PDB file of N, CA and C in Angstrom:
ATOM      1  N   MET A   1      11.393 -18.181 -17.258  1.00 51.00           N
ATOM      2  CA  MET A   1      11.552 -18.199 -15.674  1.00 51.00           C
ATOM      3  C   MET A   1      10.320 -17.669 -15.000  1.00 51.00           C
ATOM      4  N   ALA A   2      10.006 -18.534 -14.192  1.00 55.00           N
ATOM      5  CA  ALA A   2       8.728 -18.240 -13.252  1.00 55.00           C
ATOM      6  C   ALA A   2       9.202 -17.284 -11.974  1.00 55.00           C
ATOM      7  N   LYS A   3       8.401 -16.599 -11.671  1.00 60.00           N
ATOM      8  CA  LYS A   3       8.697 -15.692 -10.490  1.00 60.00           C
ATOM      9  C   LYS A   3       8.411 -16.543  -9.339  1.00 60.00           C
ATOM     10  N   LYS A   4       9.315 -16.580  -8.429  1.00 61.00           N
ATOM     11  CA  LYS A   4       9.006 -17.180  -7.008  1.00 61.00           C
ATOM     12  C   LYS A   4       8.461 -16.411  -6.122  1.00 61.00           C
ATOM     13  N   LYS A   5       7.333 -17.090  -5.334  1.00 61.00           N
ATOM     14  CA  LYS A   5       6.409 -16.321  -4.351  1.00 61.00           C
ATOM     15  C   LYS A   5       7.165 -16.261  -3.056  1.00 61.00           C
ATOM     16  N   LEU A   6       7.039 -15.059  -2.473  1.00 64.00           N
ATOM     17  CA  LEU A   6       7.578 -15.018  -1.015  1.00 64.00           C
ATOM     18  C   LEU A   6       6.565 -15.581  -0.149  1.00 64.00           C
ATOM     19  N   LYS A   7       6.996 -16.359   0.930  1.00 66.00           N
ATOM     20  CA  LYS A   7       6.020 -16.783   1.988  1.00 66.00           C
ATOM     21  C   LYS A   7       6.537 -16.278   3.358  1.00 66.00           C
ATOM     22  N   LEU A   8       5.549 -16.117   4.169  1.00 65.00           N
ATOM     23  CA  LEU A   8       5.820 -15.341   5.216  1.00 65.00           C
ATOM     24  C   LEU A   8       5.672 -16.449   6.509  1.00 65.00           C
ATOM     25  N   PRO A   9       6.457 -16.655   7.372  1.00 71.00           N
ATOM     26  CA  PRO A   9       6.312 -17.525   8.470  1.00 71.00           C
ATOM     27  C   PRO A   9       5.057 -17.196   9.357  1.00 71.00           C
ATOM     28  N   LEU A  10       4.382 -18.218   9.876  1.00 70.00           N
ATOM     29  CA  LEU A  10       3.132 -18.014  10.497  1.00 70.00           C
ATOM     30  C   LEU A  10       3.332 -17.014  11.695  1.00 70.00           C
ATOM     31  N   ALA A  11       4.574 -16.936  12.161  1.00 69.00           N
ATOM     32  CA  ALA A  11       4.516 -16.051  13.395  1.00 69.00           C
ATOM     33  C   ALA A  11       4.520 -14.584  12.968  1.00 69.00           C
ATOM     34  N   TYR A  12       5.017 -14.436  11.876  1.00 74.00           N
ATOM     35  CA  TYR A  12       5.173 -12.946  11.166  1.00 74.00           C
ATOM     36  C   TYR A  12       3.693 -12.432  10.747  1.00 74.00           C
ATOM     37  N   ARG A  13       2.739 -13.314  10.258  1.00 77.00           N
ATOM     38  CA  ARG A  13       1.529 -12.915   9.611  1.00 77.00           C
ATOM     39  C   ARG A  13       0.738 -11.796  10.471  1.00 77.00           C
ATOM     40  N   PRO A  14       0.590 -12.189  12.028  1.00 81.00           N
ATOM     41  CA  PRO A  14      -0.048 -11.080  12.583  1.00 81.00           C
ATOM     42  C   PRO A  14       0.588  -9.863  12.488  1.00 81.00           C
ATOM     43  N   VAL A  15       1.901  -9.749  12.669  1.00 78.00           N
ATOM     44  CA  VAL A  15       2.775  -8.415  12.332  1.00 78.00           C
ATOM     45  C   VAL A  15       2.507  -7.944  11.137  1.00 78.00           C
ATOM     46  N   GLY A  16       2.463  -8.604  10.211  1.00 80.00           N
ATOM     47  CA  GLY A  16       2.197  -8.156   8.866  1.00 80.00           C
ATOM     48  C   GLY A  16       0.757  -7.587   8.693  1.00 80.00           C
ATOM     49  N   LEU A  17      -0.110  -8.204   9.184  1.00 85.00           N
ATOM     50  CA  LEU A  17      -1.658  -7.654   9.224  1.00 85.00           C
ATOM     51  C   LEU A  17      -1.752  -6.164   9.839  1.00 85.00           C
ATOM     52  N   VAL A  18      -1.160  -6.152  10.984  1.00 88.00           N
ATOM     53  CA  VAL A  18      -1.080  -4.807  11.646  1.00 88.00           C
ATOM     54  C   VAL A  18      -0.378  -3.891  10.945  1.00 88.00           C
ATOM     55  N   LEU A  19       0.828  -4.215  10.248  1.00 87.00           N
ATOM     56  CA  LEU A  19       1.455  -3.257   9.548  1.00 87.00           C
ATOM     57  C   LEU A  19       0.667  -2.807   8.228  1.00 87.00           C
ATOM     58  N   GLY A  20       0.071  -3.889   7.618  1.00 86.00           N
ATOM     59  CA  GLY A  20      -0.831  -3.599   6.561  1.00 86.00           C
ATOM     60  C   GLY A  20      -1.860  -2.592   6.864  1.00 86.00           C
ATOM     61  N   TRP A  21      -2.599  -2.790   7.909  1.00 90.00           N
ATOM     62  CA  TRP A  21      -3.674  -1.816   8.445  1.00 90.00           C
ATOM     63  C   TRP A  21      -3.065  -0.391   8.397  1.00 90.00           C
ATOM     64  N   ALA A  22      -1.949  -0.442   9.430  1.00 90.00           N
ATOM     65  CA  ALA A  22      -1.292   0.928   9.671  1.00 90.00           C
ATOM     66  C   ALA A  22      -0.740   1.591   8.343  1.00 90.00           C
ATOM     67  N   GLY A  23      -0.235   0.878   7.461  1.00 90.00           N
ATOM     68  CA  GLY A  23       0.123   1.446   6.117  1.00 90.00           C
ATOM     69  C   GLY A  23      -0.923   1.864   5.266  1.00 90.00           C
ATOM     70  N   GLY A  24      -2.253   1.244   5.497  1.00 90.00           N
ATOM     71  CA  GLY A  24      -3.451   1.628   4.688  1.00 90.00           C
ATOM     72  C   GLY A  24      -4.008   2.973   5.084  1.00 90.00           C
ATOM     73  N   ALA A  25      -3.944   3.015   6.560  1.00 92.00           N
ATOM     74  CA  ALA A  25      -4.354   4.356   7.233  1.00 92.00           C
ATOM     75  C   ALA A  25      -3.462   5.238   6.877  1.00 92.00           C
ATOM     76  N   LEU A  26      -2.264   5.177   6.943  1.00 91.00           N
ATOM     77  CA  LEU A  26      -1.154   6.192   6.579  1.00 91.00           C
ATOM     78  C   LEU A  26      -1.337   6.614   5.048  1.00 91.00           C
ATOM     79  N   ALA A  27      -1.396   5.769   4.342  1.00 93.00           N
ATOM     80  CA  ALA A  27      -1.635   6.081   2.829  1.00 93.00           C
ATOM     81  C   ALA A  27      -2.951   6.771   2.525  1.00 93.00           C
ATOM     82  N   GLY A  28      -3.901   6.633   3.145  1.00 92.00           N
ATOM     83  CA  GLY A  28      -5.090   7.303   3.270  1.00 92.00           C
ATOM     84  C   GLY A  28      -5.022   8.708   3.477  1.00 92.00           C
ATOM     85  N   LEU A  29      -4.242   8.811   4.626  1.00 93.00           N
ATOM     86  CA  LEU A  29      -4.086  10.231   5.119  1.00 93.00           C
ATOM     87  C   LEU A  29      -3.125  11.041   4.267  1.00 93.00           C
ATOM     88  N   ALA A  30      -2.024  10.343   3.637  1.00 92.00           N
ATOM     89  CA  ALA A  30      -0.967  10.916   2.796  1.00 92.00           C
ATOM     90  C   ALA A  30      -1.848  11.292   1.270  1.00 92.00           C
ATOM     91  N   PHE A  31      -2.957  10.526   0.892  1.00 93.00           N
ATOM     92  CA  PHE A  31      -3.501  10.723  -0.106  1.00 93.00           C
ATOM     93  C   PHE A  31      -4.319  11.878  -0.126  1.00 93.00           C
ATOM     94  N   ARG A  32      -5.090  11.962   1.066  1.00 93.00           N
ATOM     95  CA  ARG A  32      -6.062  13.361   1.449  1.00 93.00           C
ATOM     96  C   ARG A  32      -5.207  14.453   1.507  1.00 93.00           C
ATOM     97  N   ALA A  33      -4.131  14.364   2.132  1.00 94.00           N
ATOM     98  CA  ALA A  33      -3.135  15.648   2.299  1.00 94.00           C
ATOM     99  C   ALA A  33      -2.549  15.997   0.819  1.00 94.00           C
ATOM    100  N   THR A  34      -2.179  15.142   0.049  1.00 92.00           N
ATOM    101  CA  THR A  34      -1.602  15.347  -1.191  1.00 92.00           C
ATOM    102  C   THR A  34      -2.605  15.891  -2.131  1.00 92.00           C
ATOM    103  N   TRP A  35      -3.788  15.251  -2.129  1.00 92.00           N
ATOM    104  CA  TRP A  35      -5.137  15.787  -3.003  1.00 92.00           C
ATOM    105  C   TRP A  35      -5.272  17.393  -2.595  1.00 92.00           C
ATOM    106  N   LYS A  36      -5.420  17.532  -1.080  1.00 93.00           N
ATOM    107  CA  LYS A  36      -5.638  18.824  -0.733  1.00 93.00           C
ATOM    108  C   LYS A  36      -4.494  19.914  -1.268  1.00 93.00           C
ATOM    109  N   ALA A  37      -3.379  19.494  -1.291  1.00 94.00           N
ATOM    110  CA  ALA A  37      -2.270  20.389  -1.687  1.00 94.00           C
ATOM    111  C   ALA A  37      -2.303  20.595  -3.118  1.00 94.00           C
ATOM    112  N   VAL A  38      -2.474  19.588  -3.921  1.00 88.00           N
ATOM    113  CA  VAL A  38      -2.613  19.756  -5.234  1.00 88.00           C
ATOM    114  C   VAL A  38      -3.805  20.463  -6.019  1.00 88.00           C
ATOM    115  N   ARG A  39      -4.988  19.885  -5.434  1.00 90.00           N
ATOM    116  CA  ARG A  39      -6.124  20.416  -5.972  1.00 90.00           C
ATOM    117  C   ARG A  39      -6.824  21.613  -5.020  1.00 90.00           C
ATOM    118  N   HIS A  40      -6.495  21.680  -3.848  1.00 92.00           N
ATOM    119  CA  HIS A  40      -7.131  22.734  -2.935  1.00 92.00           C
ATOM    120  C   HIS A  40      -8.476  22.235  -2.616  1.00 92.00           C
ATOM    121  N   GLU A  41      -8.675  20.905  -2.637  1.00 91.00           N
ATOM    122  CA  GLU A  41     -10.132  20.473  -2.408  1.00 91.00           C
ATOM    123  C   GLU A  41      -9.926  19.486  -1.067  1.00 91.00           C
ATOM    124  N   ASP A  42     -10.982  19.558  -0.062  1.00 90.00           N
ATOM    125  CA  ASP A  42     -10.955  18.548   0.955  1.00 90.00           C
ATOM    126  C   ASP A  42     -11.112  17.059   0.549  1.00 90.00           C
ATOM    127  N   GLU A  43     -12.051  16.913  -0.437  1.00 90.00           N
ATOM    128  CA  GLU A  43     -12.382  15.420  -0.956  1.00 90.00           C
ATOM    129  C   GLU A  43     -12.042  15.350  -2.373  1.00 90.00           C
ATOM    130  N   ALA A  44     -11.243  14.065  -2.511  1.00 91.00           N
ATOM    131  CA  ALA A  44     -10.995  13.773  -3.825  1.00 91.00           C
ATOM    132  C   ALA A  44     -12.343  13.244  -4.716  1.00 91.00           C
ATOM    133  N   PRO A  45     -12.521  13.362  -5.915  1.00 92.00           N
ATOM    134  CA  PRO A  45     -13.508  12.852  -6.698  1.00 92.00           C
ATOM    135  C   PRO A  45     -13.862  11.423  -6.544  1.00 92.00           C
ATOM    136  N   GLU A  46     -15.199  11.038  -6.558  1.00 92.00           N
ATOM    137  CA  GLU A  46     -15.491   9.545  -6.669  1.00 92.00           C
ATOM    138  C   GLU A  46     -15.536   9.160  -7.900  1.00 92.00           C
ATOM    139  N   PRO A  47     -15.463   7.930  -8.262  1.00 94.00           N
ATOM    140  CA  PRO A  47     -15.546   7.466  -9.670  1.00 94.00           C
ATOM    141  C   PRO A  47     -16.931   7.850 -10.146  1.00 94.00           C
ATOM    142  N   LEU A  48     -17.979   7.616  -9.356  1.00 96.00           N
ATOM    143  CA  LEU A  48     -19.346   7.940  -9.974  1.00 96.00           C
ATOM    144  C   LEU A  48     -19.986   9.216  -9.688  1.00 96.00           C
ATOM    145  N   ASP A  49     -18.970  10.185  -9.371  1.00 94.00           N
ATOM    146  CA  ASP A  49     -19.583  11.562  -9.291  1.00 94.00           C
ATOM    147  C   ASP A  49     -19.644  12.184 -10.758  1.00 94.00           C
ATOM    148  N   GLU A  50     -20.950  12.377 -11.066  1.00 95.00           N
ATOM    149  CA  GLU A  50     -21.327  12.853 -12.680  1.00 95.00           C
ATOM    150  C   GLU A  50     -20.563  14.102 -12.741  1.00 95.00           C
ATOM    151  N   ASN A  51     -20.483  14.941 -11.815  1.00 94.00           N
ATOM    152  CA  ASN A  51     -19.852  16.309 -12.161  1.00 94.00           C
ATOM    153  C   ASN A  51     -18.427  16.567 -12.267  1.00 94.00           C
ATOM    154  N   ARG A  52     -17.776  15.315 -12.128  1.00 94.00           N
ATOM    155  CA  ARG A  52     -16.334  15.333 -12.498  1.00 94.00           C
ATOM    156  C   ARG A  52     -15.984  14.757 -13.645  1.00 94.00           C
ATOM    157  N   GLY A  53     -14.906  15.174 -14.467  1.00 95.00           N
ATOM    158  CA  GLY A  53     -14.491  14.524 -15.627  1.00 95.00           C
ATOM    159  C   GLY A  53     -13.576  13.429 -15.600  1.00 95.00           C
ATOM    160  N   TRP A  54     -13.452  12.709 -16.675  1.00 96.00           N
ATOM    161  CA  TRP A  54     -12.573  11.573 -16.624  1.00 96.00           C
ATOM    162  C   TRP A  54     -11.109  11.753 -16.090  1.00 96.00           C
ATOM    163  N   GLY A  55     -10.549  12.763 -16.854  1.00 94.00           N
ATOM    164  CA  GLY A  55      -9.218  13.236 -16.487  1.00 94.00           C
ATOM    165  C   GLY A  55      -9.019  13.243 -14.771  1.00 94.00           C
ATOM    166  N   GLU A  56      -9.942  13.903 -14.240  1.00 92.00           N
ATOM    167  CA  GLU A  56      -9.917  14.291 -12.775  1.00 92.00           C
ATOM    168  C   GLU A  56     -10.066  12.856 -11.957  1.00 92.00           C
ATOM    169  N   ILE A  57     -11.083  12.266 -12.497  1.00 94.00           N
ATOM    170  CA  ILE A  57     -11.355  10.765 -11.751  1.00 94.00           C
ATOM    171  C   ILE A  57      -9.927   9.975 -11.947  1.00 94.00           C
ATOM    172  N   LEU A  58      -9.509   9.892 -12.922  1.00 95.00           N
ATOM    173  CA  LEU A  58      -8.290   9.016 -13.281  1.00 95.00           C
ATOM    174  C   LEU A  58      -7.061   9.511 -12.569  1.00 95.00           C
ATOM    175  N   LEU A  59      -6.840  10.899 -12.537  1.00 93.00           N
ATOM    176  CA  LEU A  59      -5.805  11.425 -11.906  1.00 93.00           C
ATOM    177  C   LEU A  59      -5.839  11.146 -10.358  1.00 93.00           C
ATOM    178  N   ALA A  60      -7.056  11.243  -9.785  1.00 94.00           N
ATOM    179  CA  ALA A  60      -7.289  11.019  -8.389  1.00 94.00           C
ATOM    180  C   ALA A  60      -6.928   9.605  -8.130  1.00 94.00           C
ATOM    181  N   ALA A  61      -7.265   8.327  -9.075  1.00 95.00           N
ATOM    182  CA  ALA A  61      -6.952   7.150  -8.816  1.00 95.00           C
ATOM    183  C   ALA A  61      -5.525   6.830  -9.061  1.00 95.00           C
ATOM    184  N   ALA A  62      -4.825   7.370 -10.099  1.00 95.00           N
ATOM    185  CA  ALA A  62      -3.466   7.155 -10.124  1.00 95.00           C
ATOM    186  C   ALA A  62      -2.816   7.727  -8.977  1.00 95.00           C
ATOM    187  N   VAL A  63      -3.051   8.856  -8.404  1.00 93.00           N
ATOM    188  CA  VAL A  63      -2.342   9.466  -7.399  1.00 93.00           C
ATOM    189  C   VAL A  63      -2.445   8.402  -6.048  1.00 93.00           C
ATOM    190  N   GLN A  64      -3.740   8.192  -5.883  1.00 94.00           N
ATOM    191  CA  GLN A  64      -4.041   7.280  -4.810  1.00 94.00           C
ATOM    192  C   GLN A  64      -3.397   5.893  -4.696  1.00 94.00           C
ATOM    193  N   GLY A  65      -3.527   5.387  -5.972  1.00 95.00           N
ATOM    194  CA  GLY A  65      -2.783   4.021  -6.285  1.00 95.00           C
ATOM    195  C   GLY A  65      -1.279   4.026  -6.128  1.00 95.00           C
ATOM    196  N   ALA A  66      -0.578   5.142  -6.514  1.00 95.00           N
ATOM    197  CA  ALA A  66       0.774   5.259  -6.439  1.00 95.00           C
ATOM    198  C   ALA A  66       1.318   5.403  -4.858  1.00 95.00           C
ATOM    199  N   LEU A  67       0.480   6.384  -4.218  1.00 94.00           N
ATOM    200  CA  LEU A  67       0.775   6.620  -2.675  1.00 94.00           C
ATOM    201  C   LEU A  67       0.608   5.238  -1.946  1.00 94.00           C
ATOM    202  N   PHE A  68      -0.428   4.562  -2.255  1.00 93.00           N
ATOM    203  CA  PHE A  68      -0.752   3.238  -1.473  1.00 93.00           C
ATOM    204  C   PHE A  68       0.298   2.148  -1.774  1.00 93.00           C
ATOM    205  N   ALA A  69       1.007   2.159  -3.005  1.00 93.00           N
ATOM    206  CA  ALA A  69       1.790   1.178  -3.434  1.00 93.00           C
ATOM    207  C   ALA A  69       3.268   1.610  -2.689  1.00 93.00           C
ATOM    208  N   VAL A  70       3.461   2.895  -2.727  1.00 93.00           N
ATOM    209  CA  VAL A  70       4.777   3.385  -2.130  1.00 93.00           C
ATOM    210  C   VAL A  70       4.723   3.151  -0.560  1.00 93.00           C
ATOM    211  N   VAL A  71       3.432   3.584   0.123  1.00 91.00           N
ATOM    212  CA  VAL A  71       3.590   3.384   1.577  1.00 91.00           C
ATOM    213  C   VAL A  71       3.356   2.035   1.864  1.00 91.00           C
ATOM    214  N   ARG A  72       2.906   1.057   1.192  1.00 88.00           N
ATOM    215  CA  ARG A  72       2.873  -0.439   1.557  1.00 88.00           C
ATOM    216  C   ARG A  72       4.147  -1.013   1.485  1.00 88.00           C
ATOM    217  N   SER A  73       4.828  -0.653   0.357  1.00 90.00           N
ATOM    218  CA  SER A  73       6.314  -1.110   0.256  1.00 90.00           C
ATOM    219  C   SER A  73       7.202  -0.572   1.415  1.00 90.00           C
ATOM    220  N   ALA A  74       7.035   0.609   1.667  1.00 92.00           N
ATOM    221  CA  ALA A  74       7.843   1.059   2.680  1.00 92.00           C
ATOM    222  C   ALA A  74       7.515   0.591   4.048  1.00 92.00           C
ATOM    223  N   VAL A  75       6.241   0.371   4.434  1.00 89.00           N
ATOM    224  CA  VAL A  75       5.725  -0.255   5.627  1.00 89.00           C
ATOM    225  C   VAL A  75       6.253  -1.722   5.643  1.00 89.00           C
ATOM    226  N   ASP A  76       5.984  -2.401   4.656  1.00 86.00           N
ATOM    227  CA  ASP A  76       6.372  -3.915   4.463  1.00 86.00           C
ATOM    228  C   ASP A  76       7.925  -3.889   4.806  1.00 86.00           C
ATOM    229  N   ARG A  77       8.863  -3.088   4.008  1.00 90.00           N
ATOM    230  CA  ARG A  77      10.162  -3.130   4.124  1.00 90.00           C
ATOM    231  C   ARG A  77      10.672  -2.829   5.557  1.00 90.00           C
ATOM    232  N   ALA A  78      10.086  -1.776   6.181  1.00 90.00           N
ATOM    233  CA  ALA A  78      10.432  -1.473   7.575  1.00 90.00           C
ATOM    234  C   ALA A  78      10.143  -2.552   8.503  1.00 90.00           C
ATOM    235  N   GLY A  79       8.905  -3.206   8.360  1.00 87.00           N
ATOM    236  CA  GLY A  79       8.672  -4.211   9.259  1.00 87.00           C
ATOM    237  C   GLY A  79       9.609  -5.402   9.246  1.00 87.00           C
ATOM    238  N   ALA A  80       9.958  -5.734   7.923  1.00 86.00           N
ATOM    239  CA  ALA A  80      10.732  -6.776   7.748  1.00 86.00           C
ATOM    240  C   ALA A  80      12.206  -6.486   8.353  1.00 86.00           C
ATOM    241  N   THR A  81      12.573  -5.426   8.073  1.00 90.00           N
ATOM    242  CA  THR A  81      13.933  -4.955   8.597  1.00 90.00           C
ATOM    243  C   THR A  81      14.051  -5.005  10.085  1.00 90.00           C
ATOM    244  N   ALA A  82      12.802  -4.503  10.833  1.00 87.00           N
ATOM    245  CA  ALA A  82      12.798  -4.504  12.182  1.00 87.00           C
ATOM    246  C   ALA A  82      12.581  -5.907  12.700  1.00 87.00           C
ATOM    247  N   VAL A  83      12.103  -6.919  12.181  1.00 83.00           N
ATOM    248  CA  VAL A  83      11.913  -8.223  12.591  1.00 83.00           C
ATOM    249  C   VAL A  83      13.262  -8.798  12.514  1.00 83.00           C
ATOM    250  N   GLU A  84      14.029  -8.587  11.309  1.00 85.00           N
ATOM    251  CA  GLU A  84      15.451  -9.180  11.175  1.00 85.00           C
ATOM    252  C   GLU A  84      16.412  -8.602  12.147  1.00 85.00           C
ATOM    253  N   ARG A  85      16.387  -7.245  12.525  1.00 89.00           N
ATOM    254  CA  ARG A  85      17.272  -6.697  13.483  1.00 89.00           C
ATOM    255  C   ARG A  85      16.880  -7.215  14.901  1.00 89.00           C
ATOM    256  N   SER A  86      15.501  -7.502  15.259  1.00 84.00           N
ATOM    257  CA  SER A  86      15.295  -8.050  16.511  1.00 84.00           C
ATOM    258  C   SER A  86      15.457  -9.483  16.745  1.00 84.00           C
ATOM    259  N   ILE A  87      15.177 -10.293  15.638  1.00 82.00           N
ATOM    260  CA  ILE A  87      15.436 -11.665  16.135  1.00 82.00           C
ATOM    261  C   ILE A  87      16.379 -12.456  15.093  1.00 82.00           C
ATOM    262  N   GLY A  88      16.958 -11.465  14.034  1.00 83.00           N
ATOM    263  CA  GLY A  88      18.187 -12.127  13.308  1.00 83.00           C
ATOM    264  C   GLY A  88      17.690 -12.943  12.128  1.00 83.00           C
ATOM    265  N   VAL A  89      16.438 -12.857  11.732  1.00 81.00           N
ATOM    266  CA  VAL A  89      15.882 -13.761  10.498  1.00 81.00           C
ATOM    267  C   VAL A  89      15.038 -12.832   9.785  1.00 81.00           C
ATOM    268  N   TRP A  90      15.260 -12.763   8.526  1.00 84.00           N
ATOM    269  CA  TRP A  90      14.330 -12.161   7.568  1.00 84.00           C
ATOM    270  C   TRP A  90      12.892 -12.920   7.508  1.00 84.00           C
ATOM    271  N   PRO A  91      11.736 -12.106   7.576  1.00 82.00           N
ATOM    272  CA  PRO A  91      10.507 -12.693   7.727  1.00 82.00           C
ATOM    273  C   PRO A  91      10.050 -13.301   6.731  1.00 82.00           C
ATOM    274  N   ALA A  92      10.597 -13.314   5.389  1.00 77.00           N
ATOM    275  CA  ALA A  92      10.105 -13.681   4.239  1.00 77.00           C
ATOM    276  C   ALA A  92      11.187 -14.644   3.677  1.00 77.00           C
ATOM    277  N   LYS A  93      10.701 -15.607   2.977  1.00 69.00           N
ATOM    278  CA  LYS A  93      11.782 -16.397   2.181  1.00 69.00           C
ATOM    279  C   LYS A  93      11.009 -16.767   0.895  1.00 69.00           C
ATOM    280  N   VAL A  94      11.988 -17.058  -0.232  1.00 62.00           N
ATOM    281  CA  VAL A  94      11.484 -17.328  -1.563  1.00 62.00           C
ATOM    282  C   VAL A  94      10.894 -18.869  -1.446  1.00 62.00           C
ATOM    283  N   GLY A  95       9.588 -19.013  -1.780  1.00 57.00           N
ATOM    284  CA  GLY A  95       9.161 -20.159  -1.853  1.00 57.00           C
ATOM    285  C   GLY A  95       9.395 -21.131  -3.171  1.00 57.00           C
ATOM    286  N   ASP A  96       9.173 -22.298  -3.298  1.00 47.00           N
ATOM    287  CA  ASP A  96       9.268 -23.161  -4.381  1.00 47.00           C
ATOM    288  C   ASP A  96       8.185 -22.904  -5.470  1.00 47.00           C
ATOM    289  N   ASP A  97       8.140 -23.257  -6.684  1.00 48.00           N
ATOM    290  CA  ASP A  97       7.186 -23.169  -7.713  1.00 48.00           C
ATOM    291  C   ASP A  97       6.058 -24.261  -7.378  1.00 48.00           C
ATOM    292  N   HIS A  98       6.215 -25.103  -6.353  1.00 45.00           N
ATOM    293  CA  HIS A  98       5.205 -26.203  -6.458  1.00 45.00           C
ATOM    294  C   HIS A  98       4.042 -26.073  -5.602  1.00 45.00           C
ATOM    295  N   ASP A  99       3.788 -24.683  -5.213  1.00 46.00           N
ATOM    296  CA  ASP A  99       2.618 -24.315  -4.209  1.00 46.00           C
ATOM    297  C   ASP A  99       1.321 -24.485  -4.760  1.00 46.00           C
TER     298      ASP A  99
END
């Protein structure tokens, strides 16, 4: 069984772009705050930092990825809910498999 793709109406796309940008910025702030609280460091390690070990690099990537996914989902869901409440239509519909 193929998973159906969600299509966004053209009118919602600019809203989605703004929400995506805002969500990315919010996720970045959340990651920096989380890393500072967990590791007591202002900056997370970069993948090419030769002074950091694999575990630390991968931990930072996993935390960052998880936070970005959660924030993106929350922002997308909140935006869709707000659109539905304001105009009475859910902004995404399930497309057919022939795209």
